[in-house]
Short mmCIF file of C-alpha atoms in Angstrom, two decimals:
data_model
loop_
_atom_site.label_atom_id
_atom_site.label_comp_id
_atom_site.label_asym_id
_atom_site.label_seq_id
_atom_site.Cartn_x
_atom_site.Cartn_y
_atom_site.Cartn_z
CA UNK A 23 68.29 213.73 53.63
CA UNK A 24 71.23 213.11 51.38
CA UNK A 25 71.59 209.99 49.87
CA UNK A 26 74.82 209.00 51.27
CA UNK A 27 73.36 209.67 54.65
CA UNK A 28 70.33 206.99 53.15
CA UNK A 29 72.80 204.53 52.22
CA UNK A 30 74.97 204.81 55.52
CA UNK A 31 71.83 204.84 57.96
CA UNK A 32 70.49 201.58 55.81
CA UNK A 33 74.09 199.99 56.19
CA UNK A 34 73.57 200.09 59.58
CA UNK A 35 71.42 197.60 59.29
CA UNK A 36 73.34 195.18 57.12
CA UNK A 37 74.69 193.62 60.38
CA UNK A 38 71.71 192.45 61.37
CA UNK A 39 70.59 191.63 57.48
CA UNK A 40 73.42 189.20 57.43
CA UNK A 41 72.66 187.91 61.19
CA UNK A 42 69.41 186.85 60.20
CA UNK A 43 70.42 185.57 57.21
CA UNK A 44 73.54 183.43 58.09
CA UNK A 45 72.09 182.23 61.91
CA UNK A 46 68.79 181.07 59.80
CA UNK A 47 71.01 179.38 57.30
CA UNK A 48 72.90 177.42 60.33
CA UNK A 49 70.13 175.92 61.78
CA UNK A 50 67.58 175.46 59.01
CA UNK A 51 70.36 173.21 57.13
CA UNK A 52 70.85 170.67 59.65
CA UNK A 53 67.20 170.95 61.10
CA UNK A 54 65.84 170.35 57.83
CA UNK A 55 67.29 167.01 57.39
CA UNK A 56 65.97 165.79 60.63
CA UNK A 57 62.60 166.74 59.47
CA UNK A 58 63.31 165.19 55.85
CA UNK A 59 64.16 162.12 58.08
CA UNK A 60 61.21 162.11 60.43
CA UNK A 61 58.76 162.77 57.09
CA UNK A 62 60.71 159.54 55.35
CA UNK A 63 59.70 157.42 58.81
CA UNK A 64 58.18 153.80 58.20
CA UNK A 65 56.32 154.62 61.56
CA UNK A 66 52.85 156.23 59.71
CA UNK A 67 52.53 158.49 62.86
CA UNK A 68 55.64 160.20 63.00
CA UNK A 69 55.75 160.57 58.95
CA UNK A 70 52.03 162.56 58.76
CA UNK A 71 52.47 164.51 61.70
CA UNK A 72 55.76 165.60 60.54
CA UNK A 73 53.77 166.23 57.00
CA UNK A 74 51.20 168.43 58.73
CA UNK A 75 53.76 170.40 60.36
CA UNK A 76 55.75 170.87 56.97
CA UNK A 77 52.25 172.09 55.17
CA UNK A 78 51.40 174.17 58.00
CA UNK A 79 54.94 176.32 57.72
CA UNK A 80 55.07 176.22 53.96
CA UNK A 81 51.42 177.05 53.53
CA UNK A 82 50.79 180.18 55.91
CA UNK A 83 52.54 183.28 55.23
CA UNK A 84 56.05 183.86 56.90
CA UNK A 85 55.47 187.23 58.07
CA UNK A 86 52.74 185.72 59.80
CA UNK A 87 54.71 183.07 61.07
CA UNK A 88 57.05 186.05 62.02
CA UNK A 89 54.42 188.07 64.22
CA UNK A 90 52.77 184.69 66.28
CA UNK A 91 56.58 183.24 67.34
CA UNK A 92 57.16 187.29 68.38
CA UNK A 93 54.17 187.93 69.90
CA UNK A 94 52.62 184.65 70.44
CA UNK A 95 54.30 184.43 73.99
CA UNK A 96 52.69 187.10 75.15
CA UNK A 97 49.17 187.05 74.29
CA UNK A 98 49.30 183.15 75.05
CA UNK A 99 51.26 183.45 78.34
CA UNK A 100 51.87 186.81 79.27
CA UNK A 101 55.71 186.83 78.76
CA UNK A 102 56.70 189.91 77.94
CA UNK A 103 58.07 190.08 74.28
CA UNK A 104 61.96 189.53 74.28
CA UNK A 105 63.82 192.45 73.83
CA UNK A 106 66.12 190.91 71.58
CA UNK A 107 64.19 190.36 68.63
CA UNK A 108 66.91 188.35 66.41
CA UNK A 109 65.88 185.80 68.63
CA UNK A 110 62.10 185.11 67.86
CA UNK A 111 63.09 186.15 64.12
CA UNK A 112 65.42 183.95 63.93
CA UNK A 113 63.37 180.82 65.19
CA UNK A 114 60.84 181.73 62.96
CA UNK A 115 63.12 181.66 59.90
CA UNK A 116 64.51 178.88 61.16
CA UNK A 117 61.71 177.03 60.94
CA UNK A 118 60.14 178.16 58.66
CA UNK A 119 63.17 177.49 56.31
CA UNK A 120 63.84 173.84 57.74
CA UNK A 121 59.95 172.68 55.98
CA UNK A 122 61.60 173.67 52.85
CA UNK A 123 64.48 172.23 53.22
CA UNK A 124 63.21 168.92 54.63
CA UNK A 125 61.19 168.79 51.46
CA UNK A 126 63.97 169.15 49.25
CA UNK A 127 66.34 166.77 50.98
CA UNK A 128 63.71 164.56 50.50
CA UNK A 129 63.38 164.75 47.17
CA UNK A 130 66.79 164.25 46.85
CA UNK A 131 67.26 161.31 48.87
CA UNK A 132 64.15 159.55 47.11
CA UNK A 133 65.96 160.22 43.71
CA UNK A 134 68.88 158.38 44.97
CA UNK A 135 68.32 154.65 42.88
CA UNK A 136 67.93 152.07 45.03
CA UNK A 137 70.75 149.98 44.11
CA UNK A 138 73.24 152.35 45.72
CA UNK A 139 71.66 151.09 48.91
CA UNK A 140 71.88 147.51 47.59
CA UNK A 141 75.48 147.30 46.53
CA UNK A 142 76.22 149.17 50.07
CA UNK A 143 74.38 146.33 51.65
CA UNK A 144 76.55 143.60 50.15
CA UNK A 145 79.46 145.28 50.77
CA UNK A 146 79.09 145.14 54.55
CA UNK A 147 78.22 148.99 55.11
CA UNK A 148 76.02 149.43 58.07
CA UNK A 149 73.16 151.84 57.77
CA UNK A 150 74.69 155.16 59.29
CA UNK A 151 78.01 154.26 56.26
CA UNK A 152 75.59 154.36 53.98
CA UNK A 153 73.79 157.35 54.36
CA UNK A 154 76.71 159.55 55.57
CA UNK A 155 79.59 157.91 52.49
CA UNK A 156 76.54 156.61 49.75
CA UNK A 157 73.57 158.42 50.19
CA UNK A 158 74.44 162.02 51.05
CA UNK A 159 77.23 163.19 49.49
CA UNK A 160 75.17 162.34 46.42
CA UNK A 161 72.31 163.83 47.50
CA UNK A 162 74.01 166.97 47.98
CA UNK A 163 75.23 167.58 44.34
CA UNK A 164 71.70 166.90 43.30
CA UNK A 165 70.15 169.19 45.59
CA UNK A 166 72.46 172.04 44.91
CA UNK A 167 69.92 173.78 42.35
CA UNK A 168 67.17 173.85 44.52
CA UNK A 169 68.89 175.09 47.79
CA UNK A 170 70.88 177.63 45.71
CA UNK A 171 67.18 178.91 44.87
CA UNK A 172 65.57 179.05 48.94
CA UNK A 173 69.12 180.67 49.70
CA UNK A 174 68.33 183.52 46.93
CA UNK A 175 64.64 183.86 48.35
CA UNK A 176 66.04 183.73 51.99
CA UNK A 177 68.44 187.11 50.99
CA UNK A 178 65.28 188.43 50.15
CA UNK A 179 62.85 187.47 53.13
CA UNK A 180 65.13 188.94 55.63
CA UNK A 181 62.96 191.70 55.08
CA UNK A 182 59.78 190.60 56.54
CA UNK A 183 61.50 190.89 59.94
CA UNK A 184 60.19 194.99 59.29
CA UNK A 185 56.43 193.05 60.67
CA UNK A 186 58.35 192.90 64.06
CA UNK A 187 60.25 196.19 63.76
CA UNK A 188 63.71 194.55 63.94
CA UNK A 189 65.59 197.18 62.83
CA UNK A 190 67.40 195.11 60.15
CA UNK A 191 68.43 197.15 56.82
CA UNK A 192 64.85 197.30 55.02
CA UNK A 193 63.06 198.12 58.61
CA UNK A 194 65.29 201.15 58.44
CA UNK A 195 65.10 201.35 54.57
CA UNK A 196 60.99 201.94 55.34
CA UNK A 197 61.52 204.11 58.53
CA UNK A 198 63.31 206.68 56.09
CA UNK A 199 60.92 206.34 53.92
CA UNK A 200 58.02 207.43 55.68
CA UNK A 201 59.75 209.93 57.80
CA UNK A 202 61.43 211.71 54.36
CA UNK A 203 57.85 210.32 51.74
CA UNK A 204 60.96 209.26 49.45
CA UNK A 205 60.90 206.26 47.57
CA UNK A 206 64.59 206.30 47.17
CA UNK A 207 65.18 203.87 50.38
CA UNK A 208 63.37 201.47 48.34
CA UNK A 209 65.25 201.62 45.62
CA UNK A 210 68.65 201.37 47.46
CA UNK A 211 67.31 198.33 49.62
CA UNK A 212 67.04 197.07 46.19
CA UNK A 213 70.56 197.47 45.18
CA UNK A 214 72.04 196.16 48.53
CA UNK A 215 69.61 192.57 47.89
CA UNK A 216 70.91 192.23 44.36
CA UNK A 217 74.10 192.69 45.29
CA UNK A 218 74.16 190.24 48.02
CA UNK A 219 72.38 187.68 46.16
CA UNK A 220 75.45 188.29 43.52
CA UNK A 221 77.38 187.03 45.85
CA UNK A 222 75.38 183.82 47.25
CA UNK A 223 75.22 183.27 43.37
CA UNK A 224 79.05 183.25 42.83
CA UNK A 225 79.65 181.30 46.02
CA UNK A 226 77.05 178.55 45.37
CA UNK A 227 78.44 178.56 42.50
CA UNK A 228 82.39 177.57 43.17
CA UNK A 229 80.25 174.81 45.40
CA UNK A 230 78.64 173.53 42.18
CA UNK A 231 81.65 173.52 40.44
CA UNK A 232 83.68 171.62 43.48
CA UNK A 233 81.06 168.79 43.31
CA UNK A 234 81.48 167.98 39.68
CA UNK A 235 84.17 166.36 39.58
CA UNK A 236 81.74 162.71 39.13
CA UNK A 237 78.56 163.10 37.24
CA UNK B 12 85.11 122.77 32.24
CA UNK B 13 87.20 119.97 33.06
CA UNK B 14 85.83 117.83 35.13
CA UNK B 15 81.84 117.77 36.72
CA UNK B 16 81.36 117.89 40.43
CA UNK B 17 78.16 116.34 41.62
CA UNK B 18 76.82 118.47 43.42
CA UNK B 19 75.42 117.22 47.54
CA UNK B 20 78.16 114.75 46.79
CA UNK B 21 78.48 113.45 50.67
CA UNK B 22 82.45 114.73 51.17
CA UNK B 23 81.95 118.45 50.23
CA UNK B 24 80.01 120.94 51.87
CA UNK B 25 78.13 122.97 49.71
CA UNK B 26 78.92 126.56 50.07
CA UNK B 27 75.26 127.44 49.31
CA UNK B 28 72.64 124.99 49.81
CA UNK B 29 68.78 126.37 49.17
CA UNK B 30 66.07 123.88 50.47
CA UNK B 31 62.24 125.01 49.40
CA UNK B 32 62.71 128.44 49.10
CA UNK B 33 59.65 130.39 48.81
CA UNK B 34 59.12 133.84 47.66
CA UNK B 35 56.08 135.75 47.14
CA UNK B 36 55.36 139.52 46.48
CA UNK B 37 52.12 140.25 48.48
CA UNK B 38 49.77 137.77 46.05
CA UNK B 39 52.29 137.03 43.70
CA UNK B 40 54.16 133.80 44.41
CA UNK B 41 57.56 134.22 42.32
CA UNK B 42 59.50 131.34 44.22
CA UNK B 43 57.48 128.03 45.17
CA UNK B 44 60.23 125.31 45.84
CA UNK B 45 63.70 126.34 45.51
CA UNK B 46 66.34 124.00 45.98
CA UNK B 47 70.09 123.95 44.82
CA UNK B 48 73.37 123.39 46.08
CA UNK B 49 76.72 125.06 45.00
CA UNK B 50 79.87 123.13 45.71
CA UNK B 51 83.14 124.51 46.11
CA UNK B 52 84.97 125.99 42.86
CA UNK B 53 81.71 125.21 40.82
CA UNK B 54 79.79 127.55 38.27
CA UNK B 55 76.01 127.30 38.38
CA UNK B 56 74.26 129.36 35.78
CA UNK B 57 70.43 129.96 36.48
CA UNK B 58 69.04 130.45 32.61
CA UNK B 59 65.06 131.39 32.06
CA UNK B 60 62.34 133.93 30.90
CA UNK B 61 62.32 136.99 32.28
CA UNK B 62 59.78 136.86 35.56
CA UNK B 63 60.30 133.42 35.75
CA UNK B 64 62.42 134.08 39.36
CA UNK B 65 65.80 134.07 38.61
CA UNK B 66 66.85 137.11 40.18
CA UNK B 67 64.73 137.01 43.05
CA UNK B 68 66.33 133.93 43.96
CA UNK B 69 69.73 135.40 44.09
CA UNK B 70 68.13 138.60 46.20
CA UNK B 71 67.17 135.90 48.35
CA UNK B 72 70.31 134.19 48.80
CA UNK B 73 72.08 137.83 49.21
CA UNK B 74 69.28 138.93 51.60
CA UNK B 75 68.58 141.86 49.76
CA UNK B 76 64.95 140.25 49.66
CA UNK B 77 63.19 138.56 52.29
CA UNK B 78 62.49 135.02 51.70
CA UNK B 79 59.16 133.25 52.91
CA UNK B 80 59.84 130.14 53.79
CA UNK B 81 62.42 127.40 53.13
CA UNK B 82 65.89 126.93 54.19
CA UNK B 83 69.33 129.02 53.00
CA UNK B 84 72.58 127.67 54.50
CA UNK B 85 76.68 129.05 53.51
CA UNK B 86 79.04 126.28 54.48
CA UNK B 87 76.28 124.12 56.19
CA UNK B 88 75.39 126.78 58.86
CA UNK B 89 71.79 128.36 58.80
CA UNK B 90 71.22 132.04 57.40
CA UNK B 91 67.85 131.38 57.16
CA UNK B 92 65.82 128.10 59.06
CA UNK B 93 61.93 127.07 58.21
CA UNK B 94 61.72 130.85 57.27
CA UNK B 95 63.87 132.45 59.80
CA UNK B 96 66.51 134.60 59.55
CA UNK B 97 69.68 134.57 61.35
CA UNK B 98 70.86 137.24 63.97
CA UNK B 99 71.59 140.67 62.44
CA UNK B 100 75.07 140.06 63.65
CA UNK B 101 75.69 136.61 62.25
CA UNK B 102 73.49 138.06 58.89
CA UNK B 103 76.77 140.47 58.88
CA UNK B 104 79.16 137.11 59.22
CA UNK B 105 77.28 135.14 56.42
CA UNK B 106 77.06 139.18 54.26
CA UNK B 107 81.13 138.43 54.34
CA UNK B 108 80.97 134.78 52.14
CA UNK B 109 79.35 136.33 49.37
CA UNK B 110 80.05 138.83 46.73
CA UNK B 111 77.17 140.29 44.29
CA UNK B 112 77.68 141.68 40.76
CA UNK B 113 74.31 143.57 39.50
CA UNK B 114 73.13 144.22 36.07
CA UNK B 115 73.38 148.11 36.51
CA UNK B 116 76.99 148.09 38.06
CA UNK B 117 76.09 149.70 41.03
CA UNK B 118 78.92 151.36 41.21
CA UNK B 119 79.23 154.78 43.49
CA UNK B 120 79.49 157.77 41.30
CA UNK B 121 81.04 160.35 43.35
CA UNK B 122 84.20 157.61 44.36
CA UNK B 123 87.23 157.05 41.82
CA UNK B 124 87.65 153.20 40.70
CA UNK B 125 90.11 153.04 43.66
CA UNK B 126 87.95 154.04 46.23
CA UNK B 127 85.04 152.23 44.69
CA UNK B 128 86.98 148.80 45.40
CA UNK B 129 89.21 149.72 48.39
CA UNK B 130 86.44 151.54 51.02
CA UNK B 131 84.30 148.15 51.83
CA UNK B 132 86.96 146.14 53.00
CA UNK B 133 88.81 149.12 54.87
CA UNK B 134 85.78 149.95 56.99
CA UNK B 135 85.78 146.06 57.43
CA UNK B 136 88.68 147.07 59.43
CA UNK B 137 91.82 146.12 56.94
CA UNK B 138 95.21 146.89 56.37
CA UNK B 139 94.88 149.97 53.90
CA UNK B 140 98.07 148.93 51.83
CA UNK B 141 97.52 145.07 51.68
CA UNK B 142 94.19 146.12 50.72
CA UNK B 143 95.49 148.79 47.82
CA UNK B 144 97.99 146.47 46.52
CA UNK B 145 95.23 143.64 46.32
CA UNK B 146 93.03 145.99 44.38
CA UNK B 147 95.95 147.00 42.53
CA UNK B 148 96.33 143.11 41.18
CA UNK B 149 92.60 143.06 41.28
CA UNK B 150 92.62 145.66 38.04
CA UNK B 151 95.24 144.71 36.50
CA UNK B 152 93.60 141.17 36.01
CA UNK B 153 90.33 143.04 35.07
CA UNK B 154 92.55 144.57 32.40
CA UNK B 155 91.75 148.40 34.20
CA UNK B 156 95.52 149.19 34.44
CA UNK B 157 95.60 152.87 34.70
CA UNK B 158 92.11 153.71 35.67
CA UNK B 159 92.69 154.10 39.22
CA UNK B 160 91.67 157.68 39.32
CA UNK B 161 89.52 157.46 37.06
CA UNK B 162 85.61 158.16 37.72
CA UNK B 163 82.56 155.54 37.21
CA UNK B 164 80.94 158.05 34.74
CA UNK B 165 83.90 158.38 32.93
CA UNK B 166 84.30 154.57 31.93
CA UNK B 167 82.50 152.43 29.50
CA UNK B 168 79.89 150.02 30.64
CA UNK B 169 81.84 147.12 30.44
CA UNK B 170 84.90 148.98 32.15
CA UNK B 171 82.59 149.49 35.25
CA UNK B 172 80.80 146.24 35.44
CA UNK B 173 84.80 144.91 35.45
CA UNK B 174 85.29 147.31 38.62
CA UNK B 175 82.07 145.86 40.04
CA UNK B 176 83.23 142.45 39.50
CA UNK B 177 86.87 144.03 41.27
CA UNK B 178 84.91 145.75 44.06
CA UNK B 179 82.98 142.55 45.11
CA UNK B 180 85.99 139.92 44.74
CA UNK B 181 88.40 142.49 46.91
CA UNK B 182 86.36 141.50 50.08
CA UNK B 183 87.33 137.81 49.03
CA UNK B 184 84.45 136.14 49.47
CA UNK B 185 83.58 132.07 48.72
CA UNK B 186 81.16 133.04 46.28
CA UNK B 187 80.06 135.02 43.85
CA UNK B 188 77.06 136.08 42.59
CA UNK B 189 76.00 137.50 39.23
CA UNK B 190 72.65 139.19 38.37
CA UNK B 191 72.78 139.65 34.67
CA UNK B 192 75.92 141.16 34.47
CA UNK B 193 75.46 141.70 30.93
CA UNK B 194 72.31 142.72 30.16
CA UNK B 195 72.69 146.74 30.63
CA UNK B 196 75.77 146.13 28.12
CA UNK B 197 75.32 146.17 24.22
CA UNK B 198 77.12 143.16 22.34
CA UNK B 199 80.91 144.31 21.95
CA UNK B 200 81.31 145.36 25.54
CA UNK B 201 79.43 142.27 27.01
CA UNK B 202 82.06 140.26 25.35
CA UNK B 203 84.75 141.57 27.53
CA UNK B 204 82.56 140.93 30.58
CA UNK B 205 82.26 137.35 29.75
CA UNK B 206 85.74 137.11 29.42
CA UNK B 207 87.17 137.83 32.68
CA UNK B 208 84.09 135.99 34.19
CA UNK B 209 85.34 132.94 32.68
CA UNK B 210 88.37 133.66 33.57
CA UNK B 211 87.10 133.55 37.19
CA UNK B 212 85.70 130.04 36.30
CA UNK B 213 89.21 128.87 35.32
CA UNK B 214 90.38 130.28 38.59
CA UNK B 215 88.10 127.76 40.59
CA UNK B 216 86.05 130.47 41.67
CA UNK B 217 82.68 129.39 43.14
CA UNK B 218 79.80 131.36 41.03
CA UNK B 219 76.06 131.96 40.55
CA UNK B 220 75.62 133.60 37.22
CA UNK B 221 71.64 134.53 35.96
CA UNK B 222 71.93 134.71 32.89
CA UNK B 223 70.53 135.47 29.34
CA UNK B 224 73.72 134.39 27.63
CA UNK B 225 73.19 130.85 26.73
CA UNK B 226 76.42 130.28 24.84
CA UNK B 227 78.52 131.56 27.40
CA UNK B 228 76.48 129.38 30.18
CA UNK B 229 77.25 126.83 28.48
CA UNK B 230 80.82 127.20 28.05
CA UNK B 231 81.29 127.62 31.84
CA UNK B 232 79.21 126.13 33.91
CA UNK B 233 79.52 123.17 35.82
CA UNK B 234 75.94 122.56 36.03
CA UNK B 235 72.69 124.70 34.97
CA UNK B 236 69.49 125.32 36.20
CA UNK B 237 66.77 126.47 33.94
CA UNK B 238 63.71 127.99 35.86
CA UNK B 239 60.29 128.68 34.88
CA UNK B 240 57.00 130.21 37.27
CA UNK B 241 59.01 130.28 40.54
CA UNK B 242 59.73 126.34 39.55
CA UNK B 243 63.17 124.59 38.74
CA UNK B 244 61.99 122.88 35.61
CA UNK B 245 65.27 120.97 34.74
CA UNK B 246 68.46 120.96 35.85
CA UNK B 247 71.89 119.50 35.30
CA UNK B 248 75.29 119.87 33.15
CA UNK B 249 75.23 122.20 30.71
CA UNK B 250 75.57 119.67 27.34
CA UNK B 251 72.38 117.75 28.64
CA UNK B 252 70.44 121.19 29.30
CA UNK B 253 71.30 122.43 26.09
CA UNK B 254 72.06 119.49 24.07
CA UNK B 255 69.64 117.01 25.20
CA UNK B 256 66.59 118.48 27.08
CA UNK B 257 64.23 116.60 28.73
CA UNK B 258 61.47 119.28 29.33
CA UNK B 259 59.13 120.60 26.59
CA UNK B 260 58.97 123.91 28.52
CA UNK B 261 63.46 123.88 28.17
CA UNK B 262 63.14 123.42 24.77
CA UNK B 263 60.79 125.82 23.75
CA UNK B 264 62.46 128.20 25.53
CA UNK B 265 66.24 127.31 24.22
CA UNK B 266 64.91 127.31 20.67
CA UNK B 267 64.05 131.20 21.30
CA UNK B 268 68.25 131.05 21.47
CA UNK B 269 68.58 129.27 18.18
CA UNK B 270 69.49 130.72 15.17
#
């Protein structure tokens, strides 16, 4: 096999690369704040179960992760395992993704010095003003180092969806591979990564540069 | 100051009146029995070492802390009764009669000067332009002429403590507190902070000022309170606090001030 033909078959695959990629993105932002939220709770309950669920996804491995939301359904209950795999992949990522998030939102908030809340307090904003005008927007600039960094790893970890054979670039990339015992699939799955992160580098970032306009 | 106001004179209300307030941080009792009153287009400057309560006290009366017991009233109504608080709602009202001016500015960093002073009252629901063109007037008597646009970070300290003092008197409230507005500042720049806080003075404005400055406290206060261990230990107008104290504890601490 030619090594055009390689690099079309793989690109084949992008599609779905980039559907993984962008759906996880979607979800595990907003999803991750409500569990930043729900970890930050004054109720002690809600806060350490929401913990244990955030150490449980951050501290077993993905592709693991991957293989029980895929296959879990069935061995558990019988249902037959979804066709559509971007599905099951994708709620995995999502989730998965969301613990780190939450974690880093966190941090973020915390950092936030408590006399932002206190001069928003005396100036008559209610709670939701001050998150949503005070808190967050702030929280965002300092955060942008850190997501920039789980959005370069996510690129990356689209990948493990091979563990469920979703036939996503690298599945394909490996498929080759074994089929042709080349290495050279590798090595192009390689090139289309670091050229994809290039770009989620240049577009986080214009962000970065957009947000520092205050300091 | 021209002429001294007794303050609980029977014709004024006092705009804050404090009966017994009591504070305490788990074991640690920083307010025992706090009373004062502020009259209408007085000065009151709380002066004393650091931990001795003075701050707390002005958390209290801004409700950023939660008292323990005592009274708190604005204008004679209860905020806080035999160490209850008001209604969330009429919390809100009473939030709208005073302004607060910390020692770290406060200020939001990712809103220009502008913003900074003209969001709180819009979302109070109003007029945008009235409430521009009072912010406008607002700088120009902070001496800020120019630095609309401008951003916090971008402004000296005593430039943005003059927008904090802007941003809490463009909701227009009866009184105003100040938490050591000059302590984060270094010498030169506290200098024009003092300024335009007198200057508020000779406007009649009602004030609370804790502060470290005796001088200044001096100069524009109506009456002054100096506090020790949660306790007022003396009070009174300024000349007999600093000229004439009765308490052994005032004048060991004043002669810390002179040189």
């Amino acid at each position: 096999m030619s090594l055009t033909t390689m690099i079309l078959k793989m690109s084949e695959g992008l599609g779905k690369t980039c559907a993984i990629f962008f759906l996880t993105l979607l979800f595990s932002l907003p999803l991750g704040m409500i569990v930043a939220l729900l970890r930050m709770s004054r109720n002690k309950i809600i806060s350490s179960v929401t913990r244990f669920f955030i150490n449980i996804l951050r501290g077993t491995p993905l592709m693991l992760q991957l293989l029980a939301v895929t296959y879990g359904p069935y061995y558990l209950f019988g249902i037959s395992v979804s066709r559509n795999k971007l599905i099951p992949v994708v709620i995995a990522f999502a989730i998965n993704y969301a613990a780190y998030f939450a974690e880093i939102y966190r941090g973020g908030i915390e950092s936030i010095p408590a006399g932002q809340y206190e001069a928003a307090e005396v100036l008559g904003y209610s709670k939701t003003q001050t998150f949503l005008r005070i808190i967050l927007p702030q929280v965002v600039k300092r955060i942008m180092p850190s997501v920039t960094n789980e959005v370069v790893t996510l690129v990356k970890d689209t990948s493990l969806a091979f563990t469920v054979s979703y036939q996503e670039m690298f599945t394909i990339g490996k498929q080759i591979a074994n089929s042709q015992t080349s290495f050279v699939p590798f090595v192009v799955a390689g090139v289309f990564y670091y050229l994809f992160n290039l770009i989620v580098d240049r577009v986080m970032g214009l962000i970065e540069k957009r947000l520092n306009y205050y300091k | 100051m021209s002429e001294i106001k007794k303050s609980g004179s029977a014709d004024v209300t006092p705009i804050l009146e404090i009966r017994g307030l009591q504070k305490s941080f788990g074991e640690l009792s920083v307010l025992k029995d706090i009373s004062l009153s502020v009259d209408p287009g007085n000065v009151l400057s709380i002066i004393g070492p650091s931990g001795s309560g003075k701050s707390t006290l002005l958390r209290c009366a801004s409700f950023l802390e939660t008292a323990n017991g005592g009274d708190i009233l604005y204008d004679g109504k209860y905020a806080f009764k035999d160490g209850e608080y008001a209604g969330k709602a009429e919390l809100n009202q009473f939030r709208t009669l005073f302004g607060m001016v910390f020692q770290n500015f406060n200020l939001f960093p990712h809103y220009s000067v502008m913003k900074n002073i003209c969001e709180p009252p819009v979302l109070r629901g109003q007029d945008k332009e009235k409430v521009r063109a009072r912010a406008e007037e607002l700088l120009k008597k902070m001496g800020l002429e120019g630095k609309e646009d401008a951003y916090p970070y971008q402004l000296s300290g005593g430039q943005q403590q003059r927008v904090a003092i802007a941003r809490a008197l463009a909701l227009e409230p009866e009184i105003l507190y100040f938490d050591e507005p000059t302590s984060a500042l270094d010498p030169e720049l506290t200098g024009e902070v003092l300024k335009v806080i007198r200057q508020l003075a000779d406007d009649h404005m009602t004030m609370v000022v804790v502060t470290h400055e005796m001088a200044f406290a001096r100069a524009v206060s109506n009456r002054v309170i100096f506090m020790d261990g949660g306790f007022i230990i003396e009070e009174g107008h300024p000349e007999e606090v600093f000229g004439n104290p009765q308490q052994e504890r005032t004048r060991r601490f004043l002669s810390n001030y002179t040189q």
